[in-house]
mmCIF file of C-alpha atoms in Angstrom:
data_model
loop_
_atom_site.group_PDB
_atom_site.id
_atom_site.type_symbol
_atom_site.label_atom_id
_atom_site.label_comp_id
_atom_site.label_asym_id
_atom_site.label_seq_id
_atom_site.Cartn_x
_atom_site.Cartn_y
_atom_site.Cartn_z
ATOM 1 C CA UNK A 1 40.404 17.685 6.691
ATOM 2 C CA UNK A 2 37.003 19.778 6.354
ATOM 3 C CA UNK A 3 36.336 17.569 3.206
ATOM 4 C CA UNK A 4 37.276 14.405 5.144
ATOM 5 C CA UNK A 5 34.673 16.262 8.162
ATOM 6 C CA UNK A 6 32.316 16.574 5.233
ATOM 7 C CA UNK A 7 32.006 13.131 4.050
ATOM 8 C CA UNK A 8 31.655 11.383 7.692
ATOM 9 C CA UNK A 9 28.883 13.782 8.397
ATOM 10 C CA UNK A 10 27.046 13.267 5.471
ATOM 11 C CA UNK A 11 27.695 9.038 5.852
ATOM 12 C CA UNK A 12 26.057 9.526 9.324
ATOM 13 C CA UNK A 13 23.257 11.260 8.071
ATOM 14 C CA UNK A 14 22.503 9.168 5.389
ATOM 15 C CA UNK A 15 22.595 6.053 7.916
ATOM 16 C CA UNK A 16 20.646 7.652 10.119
ATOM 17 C CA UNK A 17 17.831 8.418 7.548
ATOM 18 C CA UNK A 18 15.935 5.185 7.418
ATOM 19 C CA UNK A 19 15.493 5.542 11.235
ATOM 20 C CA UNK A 20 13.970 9.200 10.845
ATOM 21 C CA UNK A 21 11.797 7.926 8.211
ATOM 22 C CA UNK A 22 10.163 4.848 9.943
ATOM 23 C CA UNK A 23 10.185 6.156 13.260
ATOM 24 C CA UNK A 24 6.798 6.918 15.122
ATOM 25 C CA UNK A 25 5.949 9.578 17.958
ATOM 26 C CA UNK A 26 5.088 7.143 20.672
ATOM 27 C CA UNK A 27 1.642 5.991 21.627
ATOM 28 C CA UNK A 28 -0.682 8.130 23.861
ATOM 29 C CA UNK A 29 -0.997 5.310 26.020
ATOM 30 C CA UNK A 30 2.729 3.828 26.517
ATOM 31 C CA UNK A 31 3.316 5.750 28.925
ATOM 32 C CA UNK A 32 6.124 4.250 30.979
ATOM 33 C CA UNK A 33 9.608 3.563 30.185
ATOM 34 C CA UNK A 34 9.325 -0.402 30.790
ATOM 35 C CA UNK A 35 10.131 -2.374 27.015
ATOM 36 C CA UNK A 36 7.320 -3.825 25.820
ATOM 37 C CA UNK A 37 7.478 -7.444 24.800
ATOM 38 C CA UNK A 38 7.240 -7.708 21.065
ATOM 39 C CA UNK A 39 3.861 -9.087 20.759
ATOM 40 C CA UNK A 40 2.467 -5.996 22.650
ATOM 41 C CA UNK A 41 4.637 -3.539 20.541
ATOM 42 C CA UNK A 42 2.898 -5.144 17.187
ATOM 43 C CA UNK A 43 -0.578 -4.860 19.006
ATOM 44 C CA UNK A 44 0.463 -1.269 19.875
ATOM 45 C CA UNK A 45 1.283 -0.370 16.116
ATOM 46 C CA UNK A 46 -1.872 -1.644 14.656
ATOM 47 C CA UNK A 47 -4.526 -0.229 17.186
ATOM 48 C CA UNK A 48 -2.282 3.259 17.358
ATOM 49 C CA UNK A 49 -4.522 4.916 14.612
ATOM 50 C CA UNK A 50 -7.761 3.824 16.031
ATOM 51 C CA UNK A 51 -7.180 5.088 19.874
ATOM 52 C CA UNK A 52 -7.394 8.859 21.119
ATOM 53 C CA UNK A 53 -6.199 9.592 24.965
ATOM 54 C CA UNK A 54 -8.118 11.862 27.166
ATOM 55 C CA UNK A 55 -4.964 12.793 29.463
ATOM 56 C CA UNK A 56 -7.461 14.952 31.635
ATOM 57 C CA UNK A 57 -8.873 11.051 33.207
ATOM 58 C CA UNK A 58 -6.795 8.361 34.334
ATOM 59 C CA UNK A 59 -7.158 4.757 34.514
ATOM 60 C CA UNK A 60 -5.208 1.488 35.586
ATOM 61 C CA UNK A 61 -1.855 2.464 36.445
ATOM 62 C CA UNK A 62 -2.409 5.952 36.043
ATOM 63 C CA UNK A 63 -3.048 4.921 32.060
ATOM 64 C CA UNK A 64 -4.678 7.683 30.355
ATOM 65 C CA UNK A 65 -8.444 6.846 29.782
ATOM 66 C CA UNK A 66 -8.385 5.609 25.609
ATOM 67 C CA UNK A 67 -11.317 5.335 23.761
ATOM 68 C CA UNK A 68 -11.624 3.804 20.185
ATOM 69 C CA UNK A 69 -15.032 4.622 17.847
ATOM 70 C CA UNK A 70 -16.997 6.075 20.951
ATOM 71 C CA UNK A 71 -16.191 3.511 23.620
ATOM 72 C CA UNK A 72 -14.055 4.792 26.534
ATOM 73 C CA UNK A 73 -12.138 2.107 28.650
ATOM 74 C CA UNK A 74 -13.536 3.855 31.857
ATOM 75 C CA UNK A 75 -17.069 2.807 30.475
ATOM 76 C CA UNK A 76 -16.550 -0.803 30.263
ATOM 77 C CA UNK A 77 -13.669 -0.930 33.134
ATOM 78 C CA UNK A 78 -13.848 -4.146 35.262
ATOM 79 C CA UNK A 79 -11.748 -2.888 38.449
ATOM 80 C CA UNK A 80 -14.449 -0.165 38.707
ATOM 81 C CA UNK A 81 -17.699 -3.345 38.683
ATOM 82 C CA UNK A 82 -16.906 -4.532 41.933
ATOM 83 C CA UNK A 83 -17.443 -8.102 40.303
ATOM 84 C CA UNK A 84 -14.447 -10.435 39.810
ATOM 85 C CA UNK A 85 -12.558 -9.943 36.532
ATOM 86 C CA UNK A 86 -14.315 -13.166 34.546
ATOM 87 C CA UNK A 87 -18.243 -12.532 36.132
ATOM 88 C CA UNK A 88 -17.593 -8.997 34.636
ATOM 89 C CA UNK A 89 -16.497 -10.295 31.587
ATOM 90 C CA UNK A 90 -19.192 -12.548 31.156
ATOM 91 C CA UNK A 91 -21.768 -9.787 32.005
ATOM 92 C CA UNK A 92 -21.004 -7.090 30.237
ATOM 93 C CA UNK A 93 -19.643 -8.741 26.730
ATOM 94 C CA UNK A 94 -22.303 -11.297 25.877
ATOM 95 C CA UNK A 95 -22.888 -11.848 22.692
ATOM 96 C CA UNK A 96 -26.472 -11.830 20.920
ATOM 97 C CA UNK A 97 -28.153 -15.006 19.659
ATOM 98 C CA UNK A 98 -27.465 -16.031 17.222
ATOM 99 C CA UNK A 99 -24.044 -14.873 17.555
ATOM 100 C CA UNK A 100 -23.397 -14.190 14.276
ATOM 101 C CA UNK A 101 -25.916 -11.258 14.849
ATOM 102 C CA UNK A 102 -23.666 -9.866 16.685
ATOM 103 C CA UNK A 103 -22.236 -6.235 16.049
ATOM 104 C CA UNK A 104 -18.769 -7.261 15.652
ATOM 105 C CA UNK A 105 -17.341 -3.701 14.978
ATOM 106 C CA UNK A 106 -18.544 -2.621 18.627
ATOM 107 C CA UNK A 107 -16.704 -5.874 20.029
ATOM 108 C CA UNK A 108 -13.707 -4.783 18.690
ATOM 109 C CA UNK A 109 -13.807 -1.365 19.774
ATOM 110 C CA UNK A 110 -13.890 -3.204 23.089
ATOM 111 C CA UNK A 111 -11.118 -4.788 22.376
ATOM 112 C CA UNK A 112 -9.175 -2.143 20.983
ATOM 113 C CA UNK A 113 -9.433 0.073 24.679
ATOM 114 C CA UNK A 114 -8.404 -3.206 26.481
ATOM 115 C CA UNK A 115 -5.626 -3.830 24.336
ATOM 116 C CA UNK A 116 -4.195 -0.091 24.595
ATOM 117 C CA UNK A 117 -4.857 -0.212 28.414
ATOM 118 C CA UNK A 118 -2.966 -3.589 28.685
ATOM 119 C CA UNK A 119 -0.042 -1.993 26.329
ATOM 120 C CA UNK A 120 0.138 1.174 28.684
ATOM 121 C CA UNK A 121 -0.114 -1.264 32.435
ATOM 122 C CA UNK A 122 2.773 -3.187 30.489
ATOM 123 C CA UNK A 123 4.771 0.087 30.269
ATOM 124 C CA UNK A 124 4.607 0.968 33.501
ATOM 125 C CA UNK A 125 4.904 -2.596 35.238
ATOM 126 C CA UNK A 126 1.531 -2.308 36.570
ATOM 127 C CA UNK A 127 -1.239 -5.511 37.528
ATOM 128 C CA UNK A 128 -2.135 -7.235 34.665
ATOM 129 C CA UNK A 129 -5.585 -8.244 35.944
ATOM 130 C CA UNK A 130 -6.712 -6.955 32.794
ATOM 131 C CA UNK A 131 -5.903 -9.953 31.136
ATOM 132 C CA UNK A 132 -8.873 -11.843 32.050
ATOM 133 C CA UNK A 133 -11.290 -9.422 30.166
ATOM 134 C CA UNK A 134 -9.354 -8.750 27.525
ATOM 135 C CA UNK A 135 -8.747 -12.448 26.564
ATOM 136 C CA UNK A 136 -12.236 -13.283 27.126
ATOM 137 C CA UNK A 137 -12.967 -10.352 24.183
ATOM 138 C CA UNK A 138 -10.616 -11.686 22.230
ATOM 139 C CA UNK A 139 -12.208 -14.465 22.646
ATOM 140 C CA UNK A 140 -15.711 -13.428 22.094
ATOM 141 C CA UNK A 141 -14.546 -11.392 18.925
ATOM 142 C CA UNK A 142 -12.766 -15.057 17.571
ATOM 143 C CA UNK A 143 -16.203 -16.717 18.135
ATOM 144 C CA UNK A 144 -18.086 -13.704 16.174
ATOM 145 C CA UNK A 145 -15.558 -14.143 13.364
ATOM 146 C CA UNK A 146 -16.122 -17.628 13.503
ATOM 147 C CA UNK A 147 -19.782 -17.359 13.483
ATOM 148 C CA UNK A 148 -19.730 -15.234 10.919
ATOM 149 C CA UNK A 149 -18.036 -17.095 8.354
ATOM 150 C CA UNK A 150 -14.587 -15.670 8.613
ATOM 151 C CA UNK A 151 -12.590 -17.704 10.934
ATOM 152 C CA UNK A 152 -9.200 -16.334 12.144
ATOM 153 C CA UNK A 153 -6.609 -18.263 11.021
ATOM 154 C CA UNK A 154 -3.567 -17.358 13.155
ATOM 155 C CA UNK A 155 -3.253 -20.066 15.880
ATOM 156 C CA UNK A 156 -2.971 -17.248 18.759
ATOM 157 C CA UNK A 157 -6.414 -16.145 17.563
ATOM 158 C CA UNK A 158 -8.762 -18.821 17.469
ATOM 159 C CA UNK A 159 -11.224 -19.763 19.798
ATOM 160 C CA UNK A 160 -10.054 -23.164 21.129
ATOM 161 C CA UNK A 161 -6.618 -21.235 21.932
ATOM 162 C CA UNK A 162 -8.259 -18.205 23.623
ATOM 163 C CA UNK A 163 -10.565 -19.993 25.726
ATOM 164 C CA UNK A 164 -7.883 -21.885 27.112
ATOM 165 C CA UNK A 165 -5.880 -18.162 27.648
ATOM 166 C CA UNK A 166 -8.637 -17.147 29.477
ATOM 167 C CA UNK A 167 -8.739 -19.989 31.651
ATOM 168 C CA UNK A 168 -5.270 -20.108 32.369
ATOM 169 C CA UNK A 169 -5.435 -16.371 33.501
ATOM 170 C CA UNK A 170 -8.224 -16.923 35.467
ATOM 171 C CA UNK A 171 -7.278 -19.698 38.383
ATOM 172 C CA UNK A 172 -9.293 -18.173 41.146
ATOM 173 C CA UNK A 173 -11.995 -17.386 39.338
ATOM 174 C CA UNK A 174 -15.408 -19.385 40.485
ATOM 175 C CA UNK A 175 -15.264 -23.038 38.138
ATOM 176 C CA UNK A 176 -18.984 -22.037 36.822
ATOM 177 C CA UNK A 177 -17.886 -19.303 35.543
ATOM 178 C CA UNK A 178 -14.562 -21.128 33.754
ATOM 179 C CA UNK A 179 -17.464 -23.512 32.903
ATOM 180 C CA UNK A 180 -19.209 -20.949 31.207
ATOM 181 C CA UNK A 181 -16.669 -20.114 29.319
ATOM 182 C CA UNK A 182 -15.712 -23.883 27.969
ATOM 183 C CA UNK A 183 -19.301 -24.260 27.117
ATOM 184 C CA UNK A 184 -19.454 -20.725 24.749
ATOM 185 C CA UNK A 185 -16.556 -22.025 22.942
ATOM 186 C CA UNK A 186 -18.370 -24.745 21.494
ATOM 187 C CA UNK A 187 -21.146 -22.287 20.541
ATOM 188 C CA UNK A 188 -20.088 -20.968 17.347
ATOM 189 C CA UNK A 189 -23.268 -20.882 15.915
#
């Protein structure tokens, strides 16, 4: 019986290994109990290591304020411009001409906050207004790639595909600003 006890314990704890071993300590900024989709989740594992949490400021949803290589989302937060989602966008990332000058590193940064913000509104339920900026950066970083000789080559990533993401999410946005947007997308140079 105790040798029978034994053997079941020790079959449960060797099952159970592989999950101890790959599991993660949650994100700083998931912090709600709503399931992520999956494409958010993979987002969420490869910008983990790059994001730090100041849990002493709040954002979005009560999302702790995240900051990736210097950049806070509180300094580049669109609610907080008083300008629509897309005009912010526009404003504040603009790229440098030519735009393969520009620093794509700091882009990305960008890009990092909005994606952990997004991930942490998503586990809470909150607005996703944020999607308008942070598909336009994702779109802006595509174009840098592109104008920098390296191209993404995942369909979700490239330019033609984000502009039209950032469109989409935008219907009540002002149609000169959407027709800003068409027209960078053809500047890749």
């Amino acid at each position: 019986m105790k040798l029978a006890s034994v053997l079941a314990l020790s079959a449960g704890v060797a099952s159970a290994s592989p999950l101890l071993l790959t599991r993660q300590s949650p994100a700083c900024f998931v912090i709600g109990p709503e399931v992520l989709p999956q494409e958010v989740t993979n987002v969420v594992s490869d910008i983990r290591d790059r994001i730090t949490c100041n849990p002493f400021r709040r954002t979005l949803s009560n999302v702790p304020d995240v900051s990736a290589g210097g950049i806070s989302f509180s300094s580049i937060n669109f609610a907080t411009s008083g300008q629509t989602p897309l005009a912010f966008a526009l404003d504040r990332f603009a790229t440098r001409t030519p735009l393969a000058s520009t620093d794509l590193a700091t882009f990305q940064r960008q890009l990092d906050v909005y994606l952990a913000t997004e991930a942490g509104i998503r586990s809470v339920g909150g607005n996703l207004a944020i999607k308008v900026p942070k598909f336009y950066l994702q779109f802006q970083v595509s174009r840098i790639q592109t104008a920098q000789g390296n191209p993404p080559t995942a369909p979700g990533l490239q330019v033609d595909h984000l502009r039209d993401k950032v469109l989409k999410n935008a219907p009540r946005e002002a149609q000169a600003l959407k027709d800003m947007v068409i027209a960078q997308a053809r500047q890749l140079s």
